[in-house]
Coordinates of C-alpha atoms in Angstrom, one line a residue:
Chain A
X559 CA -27.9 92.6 68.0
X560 CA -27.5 93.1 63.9
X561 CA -25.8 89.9 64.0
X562 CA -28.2 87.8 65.6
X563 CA -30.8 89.1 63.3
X564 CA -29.1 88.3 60.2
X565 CA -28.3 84.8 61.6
X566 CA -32.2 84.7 61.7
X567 CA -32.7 86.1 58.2
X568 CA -30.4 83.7 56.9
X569 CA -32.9 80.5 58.3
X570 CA -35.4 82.8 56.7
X571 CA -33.7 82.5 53.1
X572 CA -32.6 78.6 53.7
X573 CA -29.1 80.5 53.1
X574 CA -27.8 77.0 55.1
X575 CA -23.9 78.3 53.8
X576 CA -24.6 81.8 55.5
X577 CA -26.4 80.8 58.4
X578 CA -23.3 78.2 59.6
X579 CA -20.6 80.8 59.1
X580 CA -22.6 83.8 60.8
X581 CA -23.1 81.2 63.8
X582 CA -19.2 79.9 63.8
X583 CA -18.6 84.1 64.0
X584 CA -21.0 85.2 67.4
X585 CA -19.4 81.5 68.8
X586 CA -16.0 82.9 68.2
X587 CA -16.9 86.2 69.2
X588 CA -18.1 84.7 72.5
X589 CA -21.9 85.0 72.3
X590 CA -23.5 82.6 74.7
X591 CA -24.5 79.5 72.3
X592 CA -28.3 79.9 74.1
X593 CA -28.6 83.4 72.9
X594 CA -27.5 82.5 69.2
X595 CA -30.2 79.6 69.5
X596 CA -33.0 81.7 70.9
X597 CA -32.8 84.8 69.1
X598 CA -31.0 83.7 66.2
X599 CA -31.9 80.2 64.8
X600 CA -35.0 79.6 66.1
X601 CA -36.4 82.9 66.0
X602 CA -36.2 82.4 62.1
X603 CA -38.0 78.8 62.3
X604 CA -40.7 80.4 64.5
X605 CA -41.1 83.1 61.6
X606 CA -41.2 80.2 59.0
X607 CA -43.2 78.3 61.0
X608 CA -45.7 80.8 60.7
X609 CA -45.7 81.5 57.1
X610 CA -45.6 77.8 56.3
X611 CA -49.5 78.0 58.8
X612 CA -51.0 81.0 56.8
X613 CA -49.6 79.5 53.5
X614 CA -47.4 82.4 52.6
X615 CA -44.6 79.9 51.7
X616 CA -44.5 75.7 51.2
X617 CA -42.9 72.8 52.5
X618 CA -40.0 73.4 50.2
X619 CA -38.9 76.3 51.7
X620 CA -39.4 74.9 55.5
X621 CA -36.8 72.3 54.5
X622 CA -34.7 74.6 53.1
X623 CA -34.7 76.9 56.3
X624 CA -34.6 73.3 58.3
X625 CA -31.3 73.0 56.6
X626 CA -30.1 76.4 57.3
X627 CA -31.5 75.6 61.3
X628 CA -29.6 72.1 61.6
X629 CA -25.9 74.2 59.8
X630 CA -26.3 76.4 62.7
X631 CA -27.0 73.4 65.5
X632 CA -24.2 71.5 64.1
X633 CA -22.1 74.0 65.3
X634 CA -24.1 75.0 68.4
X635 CA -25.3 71.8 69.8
X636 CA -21.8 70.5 71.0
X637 CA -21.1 73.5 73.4
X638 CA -25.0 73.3 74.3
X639 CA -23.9 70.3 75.7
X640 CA -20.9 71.5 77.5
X641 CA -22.9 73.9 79.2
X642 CA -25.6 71.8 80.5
X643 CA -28.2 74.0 78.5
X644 CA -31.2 71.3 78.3
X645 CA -33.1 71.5 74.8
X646 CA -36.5 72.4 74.5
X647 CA -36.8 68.3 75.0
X648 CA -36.6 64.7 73.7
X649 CA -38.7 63.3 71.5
X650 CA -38.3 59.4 70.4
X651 CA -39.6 58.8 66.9
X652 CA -40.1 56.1 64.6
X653 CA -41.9 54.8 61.8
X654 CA -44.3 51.9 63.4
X655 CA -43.6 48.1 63.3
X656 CA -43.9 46.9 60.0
X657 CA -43.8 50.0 58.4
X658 CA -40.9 51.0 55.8
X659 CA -42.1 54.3 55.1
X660 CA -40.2 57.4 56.7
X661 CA -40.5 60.3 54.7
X662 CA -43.3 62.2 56.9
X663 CA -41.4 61.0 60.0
X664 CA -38.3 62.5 58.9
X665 CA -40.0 65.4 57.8
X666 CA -40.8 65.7 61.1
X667 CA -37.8 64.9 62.7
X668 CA -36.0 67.9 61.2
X669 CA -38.8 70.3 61.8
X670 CA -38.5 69.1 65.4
X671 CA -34.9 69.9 65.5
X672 CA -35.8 73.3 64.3
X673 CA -37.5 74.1 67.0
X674 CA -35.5 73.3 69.6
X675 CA -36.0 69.7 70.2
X676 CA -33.3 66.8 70.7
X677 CA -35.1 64.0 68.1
X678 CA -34.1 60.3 68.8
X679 CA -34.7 58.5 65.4
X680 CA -35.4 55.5 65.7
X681 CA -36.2 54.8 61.8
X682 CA -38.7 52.7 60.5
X683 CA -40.4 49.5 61.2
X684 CA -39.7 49.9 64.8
X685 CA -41.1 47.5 67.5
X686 CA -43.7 48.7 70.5
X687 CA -40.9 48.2 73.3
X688 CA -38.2 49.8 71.7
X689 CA -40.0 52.6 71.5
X690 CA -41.2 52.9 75.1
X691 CA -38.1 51.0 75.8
X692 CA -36.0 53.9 74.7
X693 CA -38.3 56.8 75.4
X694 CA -37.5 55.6 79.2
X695 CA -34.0 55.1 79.2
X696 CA -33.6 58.6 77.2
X697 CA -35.9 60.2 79.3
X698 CA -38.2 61.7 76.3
X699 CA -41.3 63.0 77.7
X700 CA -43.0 62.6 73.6
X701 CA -43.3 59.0 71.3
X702 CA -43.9 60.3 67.7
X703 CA -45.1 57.9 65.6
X704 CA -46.1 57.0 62.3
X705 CA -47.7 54.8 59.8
X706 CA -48.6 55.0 55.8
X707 CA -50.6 52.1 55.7
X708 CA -54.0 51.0 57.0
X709 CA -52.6 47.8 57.9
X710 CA -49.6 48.8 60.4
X711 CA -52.1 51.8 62.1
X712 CA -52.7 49.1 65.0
X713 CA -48.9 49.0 66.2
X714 CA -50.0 52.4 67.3
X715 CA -52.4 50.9 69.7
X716 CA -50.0 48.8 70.6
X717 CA -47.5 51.8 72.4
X718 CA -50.2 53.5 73.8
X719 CA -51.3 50.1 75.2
X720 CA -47.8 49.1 76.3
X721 CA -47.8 52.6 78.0
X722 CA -50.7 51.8 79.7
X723 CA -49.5 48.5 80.9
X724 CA -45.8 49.9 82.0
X725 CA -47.2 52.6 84.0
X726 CA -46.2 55.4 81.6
X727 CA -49.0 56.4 80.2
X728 CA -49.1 60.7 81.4
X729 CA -45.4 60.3 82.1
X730 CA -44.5 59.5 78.5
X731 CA -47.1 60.9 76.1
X732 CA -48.0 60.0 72.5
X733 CA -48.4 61.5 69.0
X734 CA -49.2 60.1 65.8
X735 CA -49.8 60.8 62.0
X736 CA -49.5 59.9 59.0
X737 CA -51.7 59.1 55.7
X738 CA -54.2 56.9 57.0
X739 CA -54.6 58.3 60.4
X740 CA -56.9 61.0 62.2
X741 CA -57.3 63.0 65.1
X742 CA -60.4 60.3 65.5
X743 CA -58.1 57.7 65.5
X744 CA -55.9 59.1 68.1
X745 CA -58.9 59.5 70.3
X746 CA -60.0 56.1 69.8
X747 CA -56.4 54.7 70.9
X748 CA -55.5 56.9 73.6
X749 CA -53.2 58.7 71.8
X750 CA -52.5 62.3 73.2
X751 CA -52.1 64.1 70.0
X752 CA -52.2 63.9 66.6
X753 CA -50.1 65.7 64.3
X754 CA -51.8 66.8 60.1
X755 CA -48.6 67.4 59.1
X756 CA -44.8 68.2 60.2
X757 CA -45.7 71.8 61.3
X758 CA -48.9 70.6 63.1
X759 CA -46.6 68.3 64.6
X760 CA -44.1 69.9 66.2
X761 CA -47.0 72.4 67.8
X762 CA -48.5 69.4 69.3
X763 CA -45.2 68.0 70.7
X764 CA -44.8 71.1 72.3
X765 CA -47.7 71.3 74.4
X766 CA -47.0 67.3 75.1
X767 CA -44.2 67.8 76.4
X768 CA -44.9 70.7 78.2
X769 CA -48.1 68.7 80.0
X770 CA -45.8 66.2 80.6
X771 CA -42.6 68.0 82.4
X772 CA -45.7 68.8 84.7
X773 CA -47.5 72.1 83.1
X774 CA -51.3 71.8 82.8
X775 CA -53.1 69.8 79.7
X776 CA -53.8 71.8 76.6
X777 CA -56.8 71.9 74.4
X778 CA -57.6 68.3 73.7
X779 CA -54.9 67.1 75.8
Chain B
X741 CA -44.1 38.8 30.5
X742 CA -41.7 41.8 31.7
X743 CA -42.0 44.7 30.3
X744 CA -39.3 47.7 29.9
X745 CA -39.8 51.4 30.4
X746 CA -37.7 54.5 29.9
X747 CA -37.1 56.8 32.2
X748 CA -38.9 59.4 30.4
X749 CA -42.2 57.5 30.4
X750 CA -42.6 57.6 34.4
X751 CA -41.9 61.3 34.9
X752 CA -44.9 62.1 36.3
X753 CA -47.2 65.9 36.0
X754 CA -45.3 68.3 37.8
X755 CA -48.4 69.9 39.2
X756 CA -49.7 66.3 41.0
X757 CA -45.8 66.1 42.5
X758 CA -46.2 69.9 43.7
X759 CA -49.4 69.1 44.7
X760 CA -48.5 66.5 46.7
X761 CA -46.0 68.3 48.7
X762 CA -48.9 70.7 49.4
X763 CA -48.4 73.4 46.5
X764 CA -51.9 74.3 45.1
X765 CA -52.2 74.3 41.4
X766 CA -52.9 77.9 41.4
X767 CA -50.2 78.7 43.6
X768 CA -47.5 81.3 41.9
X769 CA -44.1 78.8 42.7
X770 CA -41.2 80.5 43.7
X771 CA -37.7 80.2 41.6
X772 CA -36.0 78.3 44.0
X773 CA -38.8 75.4 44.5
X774 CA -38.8 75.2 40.7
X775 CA -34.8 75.1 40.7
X776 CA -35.5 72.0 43.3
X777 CA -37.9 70.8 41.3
X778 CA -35.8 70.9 37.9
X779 CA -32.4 69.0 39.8
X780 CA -35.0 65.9 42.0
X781 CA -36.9 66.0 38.2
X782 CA -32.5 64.9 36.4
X783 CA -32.0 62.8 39.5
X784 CA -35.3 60.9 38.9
X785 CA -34.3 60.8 35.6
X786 CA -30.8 59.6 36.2
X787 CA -31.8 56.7 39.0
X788 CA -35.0 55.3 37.9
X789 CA -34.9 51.8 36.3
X790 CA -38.4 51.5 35.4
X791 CA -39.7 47.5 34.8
X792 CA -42.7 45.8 35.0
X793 CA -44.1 42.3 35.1
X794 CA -47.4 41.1 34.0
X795 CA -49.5 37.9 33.8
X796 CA -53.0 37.1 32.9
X797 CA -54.4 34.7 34.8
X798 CA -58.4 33.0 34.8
X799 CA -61.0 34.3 37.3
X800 CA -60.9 31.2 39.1
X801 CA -57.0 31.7 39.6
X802 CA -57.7 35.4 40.4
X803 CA -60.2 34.0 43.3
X804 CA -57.3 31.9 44.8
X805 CA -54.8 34.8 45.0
X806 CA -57.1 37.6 46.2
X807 CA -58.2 34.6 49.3
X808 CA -54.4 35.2 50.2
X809 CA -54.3 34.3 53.6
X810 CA -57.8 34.9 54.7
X811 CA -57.4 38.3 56.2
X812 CA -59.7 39.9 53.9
X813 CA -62.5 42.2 54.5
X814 CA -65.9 39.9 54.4
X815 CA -66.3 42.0 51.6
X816 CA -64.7 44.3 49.4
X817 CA -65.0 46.0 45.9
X818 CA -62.3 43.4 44.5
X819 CA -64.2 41.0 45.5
X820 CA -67.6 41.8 44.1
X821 CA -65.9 43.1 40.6
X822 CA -63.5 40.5 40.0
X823 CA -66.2 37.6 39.0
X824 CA -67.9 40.0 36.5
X825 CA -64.3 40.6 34.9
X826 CA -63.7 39.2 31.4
X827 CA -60.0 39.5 31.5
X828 CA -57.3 39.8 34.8
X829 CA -53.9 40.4 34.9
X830 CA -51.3 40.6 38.1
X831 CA -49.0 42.9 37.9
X832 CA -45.9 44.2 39.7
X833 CA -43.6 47.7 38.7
X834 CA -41.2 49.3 40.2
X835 CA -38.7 51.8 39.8
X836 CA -35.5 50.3 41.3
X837 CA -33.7 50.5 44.2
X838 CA -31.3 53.4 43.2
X839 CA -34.0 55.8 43.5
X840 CA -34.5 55.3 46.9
X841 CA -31.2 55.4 47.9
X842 CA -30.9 58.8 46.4
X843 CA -33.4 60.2 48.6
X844 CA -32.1 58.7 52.1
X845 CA -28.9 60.0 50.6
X846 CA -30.8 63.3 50.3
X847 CA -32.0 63.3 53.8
X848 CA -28.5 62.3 55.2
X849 CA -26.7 64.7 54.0
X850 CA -28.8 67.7 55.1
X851 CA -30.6 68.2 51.4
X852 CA -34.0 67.8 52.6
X853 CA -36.1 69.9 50.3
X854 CA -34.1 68.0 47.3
X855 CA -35.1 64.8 49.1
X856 CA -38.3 65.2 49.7
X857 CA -39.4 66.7 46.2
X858 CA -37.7 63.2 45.1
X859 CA -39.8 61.3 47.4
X860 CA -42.9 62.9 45.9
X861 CA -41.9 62.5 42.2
X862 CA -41.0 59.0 42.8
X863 CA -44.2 58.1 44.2
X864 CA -45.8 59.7 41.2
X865 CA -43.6 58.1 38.8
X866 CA -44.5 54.6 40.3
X867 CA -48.4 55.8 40.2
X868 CA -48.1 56.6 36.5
X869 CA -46.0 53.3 35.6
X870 CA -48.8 51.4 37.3
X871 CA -51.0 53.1 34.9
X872 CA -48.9 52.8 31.9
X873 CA -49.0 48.7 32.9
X874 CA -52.9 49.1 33.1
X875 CA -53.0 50.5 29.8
X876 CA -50.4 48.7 28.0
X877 CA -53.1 45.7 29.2
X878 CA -55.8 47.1 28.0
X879 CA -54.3 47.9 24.3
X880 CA -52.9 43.8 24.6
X881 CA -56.7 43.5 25.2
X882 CA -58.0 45.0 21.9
X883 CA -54.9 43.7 20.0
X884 CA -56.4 40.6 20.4
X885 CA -59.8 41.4 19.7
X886 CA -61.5 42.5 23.0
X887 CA -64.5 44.9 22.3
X888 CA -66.7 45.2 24.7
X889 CA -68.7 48.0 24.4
X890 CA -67.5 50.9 27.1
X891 CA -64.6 48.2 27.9
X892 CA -62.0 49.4 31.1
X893 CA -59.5 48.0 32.5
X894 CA -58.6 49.6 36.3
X895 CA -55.8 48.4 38.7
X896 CA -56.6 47.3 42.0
X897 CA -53.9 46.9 45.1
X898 CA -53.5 44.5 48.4
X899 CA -52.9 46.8 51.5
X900 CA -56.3 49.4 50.0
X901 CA -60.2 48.9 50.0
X902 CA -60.5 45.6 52.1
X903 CA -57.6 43.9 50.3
X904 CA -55.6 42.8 53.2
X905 CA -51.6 43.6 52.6
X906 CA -50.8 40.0 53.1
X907 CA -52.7 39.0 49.9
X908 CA -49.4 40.5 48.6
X909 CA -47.5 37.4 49.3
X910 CA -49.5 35.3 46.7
X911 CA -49.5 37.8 44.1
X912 CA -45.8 38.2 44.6
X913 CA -45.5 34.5 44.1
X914 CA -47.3 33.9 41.7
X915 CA -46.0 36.8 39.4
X916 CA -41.9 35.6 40.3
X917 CA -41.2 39.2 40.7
X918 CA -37.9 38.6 42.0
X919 CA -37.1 38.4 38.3
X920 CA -37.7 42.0 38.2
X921 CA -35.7 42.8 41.6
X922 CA -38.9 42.6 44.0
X923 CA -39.5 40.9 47.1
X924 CA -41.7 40.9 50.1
X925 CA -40.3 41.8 53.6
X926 CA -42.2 39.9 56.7
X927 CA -44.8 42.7 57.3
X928 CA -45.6 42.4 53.2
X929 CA -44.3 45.3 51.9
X930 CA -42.5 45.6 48.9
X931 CA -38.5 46.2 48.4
X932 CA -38.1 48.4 46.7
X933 CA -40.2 50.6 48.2
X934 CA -41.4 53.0 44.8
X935 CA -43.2 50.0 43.7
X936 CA -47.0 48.9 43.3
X937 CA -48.3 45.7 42.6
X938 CA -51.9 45.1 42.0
X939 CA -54.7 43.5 40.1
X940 CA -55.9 44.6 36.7
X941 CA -59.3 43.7 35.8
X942 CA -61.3 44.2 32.2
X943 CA -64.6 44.6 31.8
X944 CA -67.4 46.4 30.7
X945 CA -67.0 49.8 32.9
X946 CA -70.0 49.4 35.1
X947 CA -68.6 46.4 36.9
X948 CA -66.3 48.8 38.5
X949 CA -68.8 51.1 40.1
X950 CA -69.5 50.7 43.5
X951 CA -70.3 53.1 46.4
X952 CA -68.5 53.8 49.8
X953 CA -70.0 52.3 52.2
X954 CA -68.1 49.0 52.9
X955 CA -67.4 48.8 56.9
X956 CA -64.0 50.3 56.2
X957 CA -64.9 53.5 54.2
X958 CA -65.6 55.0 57.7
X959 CA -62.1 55.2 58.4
X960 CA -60.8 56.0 55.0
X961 CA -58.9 59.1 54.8
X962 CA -58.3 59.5 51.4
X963 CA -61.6 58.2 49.3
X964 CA -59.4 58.4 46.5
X965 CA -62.1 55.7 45.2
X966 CA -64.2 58.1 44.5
X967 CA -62.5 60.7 42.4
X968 CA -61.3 57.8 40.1
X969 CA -64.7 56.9 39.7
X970 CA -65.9 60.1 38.9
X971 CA -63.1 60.3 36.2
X972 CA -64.5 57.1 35.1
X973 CA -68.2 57.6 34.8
X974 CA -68.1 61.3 33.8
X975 CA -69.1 62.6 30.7
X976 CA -66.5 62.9 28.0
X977 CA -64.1 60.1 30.0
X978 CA -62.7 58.8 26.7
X979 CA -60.2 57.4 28.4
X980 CA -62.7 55.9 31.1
X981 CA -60.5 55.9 33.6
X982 CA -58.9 58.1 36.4
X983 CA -55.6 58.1 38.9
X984 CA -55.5 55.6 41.5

């Protein structure tokens, strides 16, 4: 369908003006709100998603077809939720304990919502058990978090730990990043993933929470 | 002694902000990532209320602050430069708190790519105020006399290289930064957040060399250390100094 395709180039552009309006037309003209998510907005963030891996294109233009995405979702996501049409899943996120520094989370966040997820902010300088307190209430399958300093990189261990000691840990699985942290670092706390950077990210949180909705463990997993 | 700044002085390189966002140097830029560049570049320049604060203090005075509250590496570059210093300086900048508003602003309203490009040239622009304070220090140096041959002064901070953050809370006190709008939440980082406080210490430039291999360079990501050094020591570094 011609329609859902331009609703796709318009994520493609970051045209966030044309990509609402086109979506507010197949919604009035009856298109299930599923098919305008599937083949329409996020079949453009997959497309961007992989020129942003090969380098074709740069953060700047993610955000602006994140923007374009999230017009869209605004208008889809009520009647999502009217129809019982689950999202690809939750995902609770927050900058760690101690921590003031969101930008990468956020960054994250909205590339998450790009592809499908339902994100649960929980902002910065957020506390181990509200974390894993609201990951279990909400149900999310993923903890995302993140740190910019070398000195609040331990509140990671912290989750994981508290994970652990709840009887979470495989039920609710973890991903970190941010400046100071590495893929060695996740190993060393128990983390399940680690993500370089917001489209590295949302890949990994995608396998997690596959592997934990019961598919088999990825790569590393 | 504060110390004012326009605007215009803290606009930072445009290729380290690109850079920073992951834009290559060589890269050709689109239109429309310059267009975002061009509007976060006015809002910078329309939000930022650049300030500093500076006080020398004695080597002895320095070795009470940088002790902070004994969470400290057992040892740490700081610690084995600062009592070969001649002169030391604490120092706090920042850009203001209307800055940051701008980009959560950014972010809440949907503008991400404006927001983020902000992000990146305020972090700059409180990178190169740092180093306008180092070297506004340096010239106060000289002024008065100070000519040690192959003289530098370079900025040190709590929170990097086996500094522990919490050293920040002496610093803070000692410098009175609230007169400047800064304070210290309970996890020791600064409000607002596009600020940097440090240590600047003066001396001849080889006191500042040092290699990696403190028990925390293992786990450095960055080794940002090391390309400052190189700035410092290479040939030609009339400046002697490189980008923290």
């Amino acid at each position: 369908m011609k329609a859902l395709s331009d609703i796709t180039q318009a994520v493609i552009r970051g045209d966030h003006v044309g990509a609402g309006s086109l979506v507010q037309r197949l919604i009035e003209a009856g298109v299930p709100p599923k098919t305008i998510l599937d083949r329409g907005l996020i079949a453009g963030m997959d497309v961007i998603g992989e020129q942003f891996r090969i380098r074709e294109i740069f953060l700047p233009d993610v955000l602006l077809a994140a923007r374009a995405m999230v017009a869209g979702m605004d208008r889809l996501e009520p009647l999502l939720v009217r129809d019982g049409i689950p999202s690809q899943g939750k995902v609770v996120l927050g900058t760690v304990r101690g921590d003031l520094h969101d930008i990468g989370k956020n960054l994250v966040a909205i590339m998450l919502r790009g592809a499908g997820f339902r994100v649960i902010d929980l902002g910065h300088d957020v506390p181990p058990e509200r974390m894993v307190h609201i990951a279990r209430e909400e149900g999310a399958p993923v903890i995302g978090m993140s740190a910019l300093l070398t000195t609040t990189m331990p509140a990671m261990r912290e989750v994981v730990e508290l994970l652990r000691k709840e009887g979470l840990h495989g039920e609710i699985r973890t991903i970190i990043g941010g400046a100071p942290v590495s893929e060695k670092y996740a190993r060393e706390i128990g983390a399940d993933g680690y993500g370089s950077n917001a489209a590295d990210a949302v890949e990994v949180v995608k396998r997690l929470a596959g592997v934990a909705l019961g598919g088999s463990p990825g790569p590393g997993g | 002694m504060i110390l004012g700044f326009s605007p215009r002085e803290v606009l930072p390189e445009r290729s380290a902000v690109l850079e920073s966002l992951g834009i290559p140097p060589t890269a050709d830029v689109p239109e429309r990532i310059e267009g975002i560049y061009a509007r976060a570049a006015d809002l910078l320049n329309s939000t930022v209320a650049p300030v500093g604060i500076l006080a020398t203090l004695s080597v002895r005075e320095f070795g009470a602050v940088y002790t902070g509250e004994g969470r400290n590496e057992s040892s740490s570059p700081v610690a084995d430069i600062y009592p070969r210093a001649e002169h030391v300086a604490l120092f706090a900048v920042t850009l203001g708190g209307e800055t940051s508003r701008a980009i959560d602003q950014g972010f809440e309203s949907g503008d991400f790519a404006l927001a983020s490009m902000l992000d990146a040239l305020a972090s700059e622009g409180a990178d190169r105020l740092a180093e306008l304070v180092e070297r506004r220090f340096e010239e106060h140096l000289r002024a008065l006399g100070w000519d040690t041959p192959g003289g530098t002064a370079l900025r040190y901070s709590p929170g990097y290289c086996g500094w522990h953050v919490t050293g920040q809370r002496k610093l803070i006190a000692y410098l009175e930064t609230e007169q400047i709008g800064v304070t210290l939440t309970d996890s020791c980082l600064m409000v607002p957040l596009k600020s940097v406080s440090g240590v600047i210490l003066a001396g001849p430039s080889n006191i500042h060399r040092f290699r990696p291999t403190y028990l925390f360079c293992d786990a450095c990501e960055t080794r940002s250390c090391q390309g400052r050094l190189r700035a410092l020591f290479s040939e030609g570094a009339t400046e002697g100094r490189g980008r923290t």
